CSV table of C-alpha atoms in Angstrom, one decimal:
chain,number,residue,atom,x,y,z
A,78,MET,CA,0.0,0.0,0.0
A,79,LYS,CA,1.0,3.6,-0.6
A,80,PHE,CA,1.6,5.7,2.5
A,81,THR,CA,2.6,9.2,3.4
A,82,LYS,CA,4.8,10.0,6.4
A,83,MET,CA,3.9,13.3,8.0
A,84,HIS,CA,4.5,15.1,11.3
A,85,GLY,CA,3.2,18.0,13.3
A,86,CYS,CA,5.9,19.4,15.6
A,87,GLY,CA,7.7,16.0,15.5
A,88,ASN,CA,4.6,14.0,16.4
A,89,ASP,CA,4.9,11.7,13.4
A,90,TYR,CA,2.4,9.2,11.9
A,91,ILE,CA,2.1,7.0,8.9
A,92,TYR,CA,-0.9,8.0,6.8
A,93,PHE,CA,-3.0,5.8,4.5
A,94,ASP,CA,-5.5,7.2,2.0
A,95,CYS,CA,-8.5,4.9,2.1
A,96,THR,CA,-11.1,7.3,0.7
A,97,LYS,CA,-11.5,5.1,-2.4
A,98,SER,CA,-10.8,1.6,-1.0
A,99,ASP,CA,-10.8,-0.2,2.4
A,100,PHE,CA,-7.8,-1.0,4.5
A,101,PRO,CA,-6.9,-4.7,4.1
A,102,GLY,CA,-8.1,-6.9,6.9
A,103,GLY,CA,-10.6,-4.4,8.4
A,104,SER,CA,-10.0,-3.1,12.0
A,105,GLU,CA,-7.8,-6.1,12.9
A,106,GLY,CA,-5.6,-5.4,9.9
A,107,GLU,CA,-5.4,-1.8,10.9
A,108,LYS,CA,-4.3,-2.7,14.4
A,109,GLN,CA,-1.6,-5.1,13.3
A,110,ALA,CA,-0.3,-2.6,10.7
A,111,ALA,CA,0.0,0.0,13.5
A,112,ILE,CA,2.1,-2.3,15.6
A,113,LYS,CA,4.3,-3.5,12.7
A,114,LEU,CA,4.8,-0.2,10.9
A,115,SER,CA,5.3,2.1,13.9
A,116,ASP,CA,8.4,0.2,14.9
A,117,ARG,CA,11.4,2.5,14.2
A,118,HIS,CA,13.8,-0.4,13.6
A,119,PHE,CA,11.7,-2.9,11.7
A,120,GLY,CA,8.9,-0.8,10.3
A,121,VAL,CA,8.5,2.6,8.7
A,122,GLY,CA,8.7,4.3,12.1
A,123,GLY,CA,6.2,6.5,13.8
A,124,ASP,CA,4.0,7.3,16.8
A,125,GLY,CA,1.2,5.3,15.1
A,126,ILE,CA,-0.8,5.1,11.9
A,127,ILE,CA,-3.7,7.3,10.7
A,128,ILE,CA,-6.2,6.1,8.1
A,129,ILE,CA,-8.1,8.7,6.1
A,130,LYS,CA,-11.6,7.7,5.0
A,131,LYS,CA,-14.8,9.4,3.7
A,132,GLY,CA,-16.8,10.9,6.5
A,133,HIS,CA,-20.2,10.1,7.8
A,134,SER,CA,-21.0,13.1,9.9
A,135,ALA,CA,-18.2,15.2,8.4
A,136,ASP,CA,-16.4,15.7,5.1
A,137,PHE,CA,-13.8,13.1,6.0
A,138,GLU,CA,-12.9,10.7,8.8
A,139,MET,CA,-9.6,10.1,10.6
A,140,VAL,CA,-9.0,6.6,12.1
A,141,MET,CA,-6.0,6.7,14.5
A,142,TYR,CA,-4.0,3.9,16.1
A,143,ASN,CA,-1.2,4.3,18.6
A,144,ALA,CA,2.1,2.4,18.2
A,145,ASP,CA,0.8,-0.4,20.4
A,146,GLY,CA,-2.2,-1.0,18.2
A,147,SER,CA,-4.7,0.7,20.6
A,148,ARG,CA,-7.3,3.2,19.2
A,149,SER,CA,-7.2,6.8,20.2
A,150,GLN,CA,-10.2,9.1,20.0
A,151,MET,CA,-8.3,12.2,18.8
A,152,CYS,CA,-4.9,13.5,17.9
A,153,GLY,CA,-4.4,17.3,17.5
A,154,ASN,CA,-1.1,17.0,15.5
A,155,GLY,CA,-2.5,14.1,13.5
A,156,ILE,CA,-5.7,15.9,12.5
A,157,ARG,CA,-3.7,18.9,11.2
A,158,CYS,CA,-1.6,16.5,9.0
A,159,VAL,CA,-4.8,14.9,7.8
A,160,GLY,CA,-6.0,18.4,6.9
A,161,LYS,CA,-2.8,19.1,5.0
A,162,TYR,CA,-3.0,15.8,3.1
A,163,LEU,CA,-6.6,16.5,2.1
A,164,TYR,CA,-5.8,20.1,1.0
A,165,ASP,CA,-2.7,19.1,-0.9
A,166,ALA,CA,-4.5,16.2,-2.7
A,167,GLY,CA,-7.2,18.6,-3.9
A,168,TYR,CA,-9.9,16.7,-2.0
A,169,THR,CA,-11.2,20.1,-0.6
A,170,ALA,CA,-12.5,22.9,-2.7
A,171,GLY,CA,-11.5,25.6,-0.2
A,172,ARG,CA,-9.5,26.2,3.0
A,173,GLU,CA,-12.2,25.1,5.4
A,174,PHE,CA,-13.5,21.6,5.9
A,175,THR,CA,-14.5,19.1,8.6
A,176,VAL,CA,-12.9,15.9,9.8
A,177,GLU,CA,-14.5,13.4,12.3
A,178,SER,CA,-12.8,10.9,14.6
A,179,MET,CA,-14.8,8.4,16.7
A,180,GLY,CA,-17.9,10.6,16.2
A,181,ALA,CA,-16.3,13.9,17.2
A,182,VAL,CA,-16.4,16.5,14.3
A,183,LYS,CA,-13.6,19.1,14.1
A,184,LYS,CA,-13.5,22.1,11.8
A,185,LEU,CA,-10.1,22.8,10.1
A,186,THR,CA,-8.9,26.0,8.5
A,187,VAL,CA,-5.8,26.2,6.4
A,188,GLN,CA,-4.0,29.4,7.6
A,189,LYS,CA,-0.7,29.5,5.7
A,190,GLY,CA,0.8,27.5,2.8
A,191,GLU,CA,-0.3,26.6,-0.7
A,192,ARG,CA,-1.2,23.2,-2.0
A,193,GLY,CA,2.0,21.1,-2.3
A,194,ASP,CA,4.1,23.2,0.1
A,195,LYS,CA,6.3,21.1,2.4
A,196,GLU,CA,4.8,22.9,5.5
A,197,THR,CA,1.3,24.1,6.0
A,198,TRP,CA,-0.2,25.9,9.0
A,199,LEU,CA,-3.7,24.9,10.1
A,200,SER,CA,-6.1,26.0,12.8
A,201,VAL,CA,-8.4,23.4,14.4
A,202,ASP,CA,-11.6,24.1,16.4
A,203,MET,CA,-10.9,21.3,19.0
A,204,GLY,CA,-14.3,21.7,20.7
A,205,ALA,CA,-15.0,22.5,24.3
A,206,PRO,CA,-12.8,20.9,27.0
A,207,ILE,CA,-14.4,18.2,29.1
A,208,LEU,CA,-13.9,18.9,32.7
A,209,GLN,CA,-16.3,16.6,34.6
A,210,ALA,CA,-14.4,13.8,36.3
A,211,GLU,CA,-16.7,11.0,35.2
A,212,LYS,CA,-16.6,12.1,31.6
A,213,ILE,CA,-12.8,12.4,31.3
A,214,PRO,CA,-12.8,9.7,32.9
A,215,VAL,CA,-11.0,9.5,36.2
A,216,ALA,CA,-11.9,7.0,38.9
A,217,SER,CA,-12.9,9.6,41.5
A,218,PRO,CA,-14.9,12.8,41.3
A,219,SER,CA,-12.6,14.4,43.9
A,220,THR,CA,-12.7,18.2,43.3
A,221,GLY,CA,-9.3,19.4,44.5
A,222,SER,CA,-9.5,23.2,44.5
A,223,GLY,CA,-11.9,23.4,41.5
A,224,THR,CA,-15.6,23.5,40.9
A,225,ALA,CA,-17.5,20.4,42.0
A,226,GLY,CA,-17.0,17.5,39.7
A,227,ARG,CA,-13.7,18.8,38.4
A,228,VAL,CA,-10.2,17.4,39.2
A,229,VAL,CA,-8.1,20.6,39.7
A,230,MET,CA,-4.8,20.4,41.6
A,231,HIS,CA,-5.9,17.1,43.0
A,232,PRO,CA,-3.2,15.3,45.0
A,233,LEU,CA,-2.2,11.9,43.6
A,234,ILE,CA,0.5,9.6,44.8
A,235,VAL,CA,2.5,8.2,41.9
A,236,GLY,CA,5.7,6.2,42.4
A,237,GLY,CA,5.7,7.1,46.1
A,238,LYS,CA,5.6,10.9,45.4
A,239,GLU,CA,2.7,13.3,45.6
A,240,TYR,CA,1.8,15.2,42.5
A,241,LYS,CA,-1.0,17.8,42.0
A,242,ILE,CA,-2.9,17.0,38.8
A,243,THR,CA,-5.5,18.8,36.8
A,244,CYS,CA,-7.5,16.5,34.5
A,245,VAL,CA,-9.0,17.5,31.1
A,246,SER,CA,-10.4,15.6,28.2
A,247,MET,CA,-10.0,16.9,24.7
A,248,GLY,CA,-11.7,13.8,23.3
A,249,ASN,CA,-9.0,11.7,25.1
A,250,PRO,CA,-7.9,11.9,28.8
A,251,HIS,CA,-5.1,14.1,30.0
A,252,ALA,CA,-3.5,14.6,33.4
A,253,VAL,CA,-1.6,17.9,33.6
A,254,VAL,CA,1.2,18.3,36.1
A,255,PHE,CA,2.7,21.7,36.6
A,256,ILE,CA,6.4,21.5,37.7
A,257,ASP,CA,8.8,24.1,39.0
A,258,LYS,CA,11.6,23.7,36.3
A,259,LYS,CA,11.7,23.3,32.6
A,260,PRO,CA,10.7,19.8,31.6
A,261,ALA,CA,14.0,19.1,29.8
A,262,GLU,CA,15.3,18.2,33.3
A,263,PHE,CA,12.3,16.1,34.3
A,264,ASP,CA,12.3,12.3,34.2
A,265,VAL,CA,9.3,11.9,31.8
A,266,CYS,CA,10.2,8.4,30.7
A,267,GLY,CA,10.5,7.2,34.3
A,268,VAL,CA,7.4,8.9,35.7
A,269,GLY,CA,5.1,8.9,32.6
A,270,PRO,CA,4.4,5.1,32.5
A,271,LEU,CA,3.4,5.2,36.2
A,272,PHE,CA,0.8,7.9,35.5
A,273,GLU,CA,-0.5,6.1,32.4
A,274,ASN,CA,-1.2,2.9,34.2
A,275,ASN,CA,-2.4,4.3,37.5
A,276,ALA,CA,-5.7,3.0,38.8
A,277,PHE,CA,-7.0,6.5,39.0
A,278,PHE,CA,-7.3,6.5,35.2
A,279,PRO,CA,-9.7,3.7,34.1
A,280,GLU,CA,-8.9,4.2,30.4
A,281,ARG,CA,-5.2,5.1,31.1
A,282,THR,CA,-4.1,8.7,30.5
A,283,ASN,CA,-1.8,11.0,28.6
A,284,THR,CA,0.3,13.0,31.0
A,285,GLU,CA,1.7,16.5,30.5
A,286,PHE,CA,4.6,17.9,32.5
A,287,ALA,CA,4.5,21.7,32.1
A,288,TYR,CA,6.5,24.6,33.3
A,289,VAL,CA,4.9,28.1,33.1
A,290,GLU,CA,7.4,30.7,32.1
A,291,ASP,CA,5.0,33.6,32.0
A,292,ARG,CA,1.3,34.4,31.5
A,293,HIS,CA,1.5,33.6,27.8
A,294,THR,CA,4.3,30.9,27.6
A,295,ILE,CA,4.5,27.3,28.7
A,296,TRP,CA,7.2,24.6,28.2
A,297,MET,CA,5.8,21.1,28.0
A,298,ARG,CA,6.8,17.4,27.6
A,299,VAL,CA,4.2,14.6,27.2
A,300,TRP,CA,3.9,10.9,27.9
A,301,GLU,CA,1.2,9.5,25.6
A,302,ARG,CA,-0.7,6.4,26.5
A,303,GLY,CA,0.0,3.5,24.1
A,304,THR,CA,3.0,5.2,22.6
A,305,GLY,CA,5.4,6.7,25.2
A,306,GLU,CA,7.1,10.1,25.1
A,307,THR,CA,6.4,11.9,21.8
A,308,LEU,CA,7.9,15.2,20.6
A,309,ALA,CA,4.5,16.9,20.7
A,310,CYS,CA,0.8,16.3,21.5
A,311,GLY,CA,-1.8,18.6,20.1
A,312,THR,CA,-4.7,17.5,22.5
A,313,GLY,CA,-2.2,17.5,25.4
A,314,THR,CA,-1.1,21.1,24.5
A,315,CYS,CA,-4.8,22.1,24.5
A,316,ALA,CA,-5.4,20.4,27.8
A,317,THR,CA,-2.3,22.0,29.4
A,318,VAL,CA,-3.4,25.5,28.4
A,319,VAL,CA,-7.0,24.8,29.7
A,320,ALA,CA,-5.4,23.6,33.0
A,321,GLY,CA,-3.2,26.7,33.1
A,322,ILE,CA,-6.2,28.9,32.8
A,323,LEU,CA,-8.2,27.0,35.4
A,324,ASN,CA,-5.4,27.4,37.8
A,325,ASN,CA,-4.9,31.1,36.9
A,326,LEU,CA,-1.3,30.5,35.7
A,327,VAL,CA,-1.8,31.8,32.2
A,328,ASP,CA,-4.2,34.3,30.6
A,329,SER,CA,-7.3,33.6,28.5
A,330,ASP,CA,-7.3,37.0,26.7
A,331,SER,CA,-4.7,36.1,24.1
A,332,PRO,CA,-3.1,32.9,22.6
A,333,VAL,CA,-0.7,31.0,24.8
A,334,THR,CA,2.5,29.7,23.1
A,335,VAL,CA,3.5,26.2,24.2
A,336,HIS,CA,7.1,25.1,23.5
A,337,LEU,CA,7.3,21.4,22.8
A,338,VAL,CA,10.3,19.2,22.1
A,339,GLY,CA,9.4,19.2,18.4
A,340,GLY,CA,8.2,22.8,17.9
A,341,ASP,CA,5.6,25.3,19.0
A,342,LEU,CA,1.8,25.4,19.1
A,343,LYS,CA,-0.5,28.3,19.8
A,344,ILE,CA,-3.6,27.6,21.9
A,345,GLU,CA,-6.6,29.9,22.6
A,346,TRP,CA,-9.4,29.3,25.1
A,347,SER,CA,-11.8,31.9,26.7
A,348,GLY,CA,-11.9,30.2,30.0
A,349,ARG,CA,-15.7,29.4,29.6
A,350,GLU,CA,-16.4,25.7,29.8
A,351,GLU,CA,-18.8,25.8,26.9
A,352,ASP,CA,-16.4,27.5,24.5
A,353,SER,CA,-14.1,25.8,22.0
A,354,VAL,CA,-10.3,25.5,22.3
A,355,PHE,CA,-8.5,26.6,19.2
A,356,MET,CA,-5.1,25.1,18.2
A,357,THR,CA,-2.9,26.5,15.5
A,358,GLY,CA,0.3,24.9,14.3
A,359,PRO,CA,2.3,23.3,11.4
A,360,ALA,CA,1.9,20.1,9.5
A,361,GLU,CA,4.7,18.8,7.3
A,362,ASN,CA,5.4,16.1,4.7
A,363,VAL,CA,8.4,13.9,5.4
A,364,PHE,CA,8.2,11.3,2.5
A,365,THR,CA,6.0,8.9,0.6
A,366,GLY,CA,6.4,5.3,-0.2
A,367,ASP,CA,5.0,1.8,-0.6
A,368,VAL,CA,5.0,-0.9,2.0
A,369,GLU,CA,4.0,-4.6,2.2
A,370,LEU,CA,1.5,-5.3,5.0
């Protein structure tokens, strides 16, 4: 099958165009392909695979698998790359279109770049954040310092140490931990798996370790469930800014720039629970090829 390797801020996936034909082997074939092809030594290499299909409730559909073969509801960097692929391939008449993933419909807008450019900048309406504990989900509706039903600065013992977590879902669960130093010095690979598999998170969790530099700037590293540390996470970046606003660490009146290992994203949220989070960032082609499944 033909594939396209793309990345958003270093968060790289292998993309398959299945708008005209089905992926071989159905969902089980997709899962096994994700495990095989994501391997950076024996496969193409990536944080997972994303399959582009015709949409049901939107113009197009994104089907995403993590590197371990598990499904994920949403990927912010991945959906921007899907948008770039669709735009470059001429599947869209204009610069605005919709993409669904596991029933959630997102509106994409091409901001910068022409068809065929190596890099394109897109903005995505990521929808309103989910803040209620049972919907994220987390195992306990403990409120920490937040509004009833939210998990805001909630103490959690992980690996024998207490952390204060703020939990947000952007279609997938996130636990945000604010730390007092830039995350380049933090043991993400040691602590991340302990968070991912903690019983507090019934569907596992993505975990963001974030340092607030000022009211408009955050540095962040992320441990993604089913994949490990990645160079960026779009939904995690959105969740981190939401958590920062909930804890009055960053401002809601202008975009917040989040510095990730693989690049920068700009996030906007009004602070009102019913309002959408907007994410803007790059999507870039790496290479195309053919692979035996």
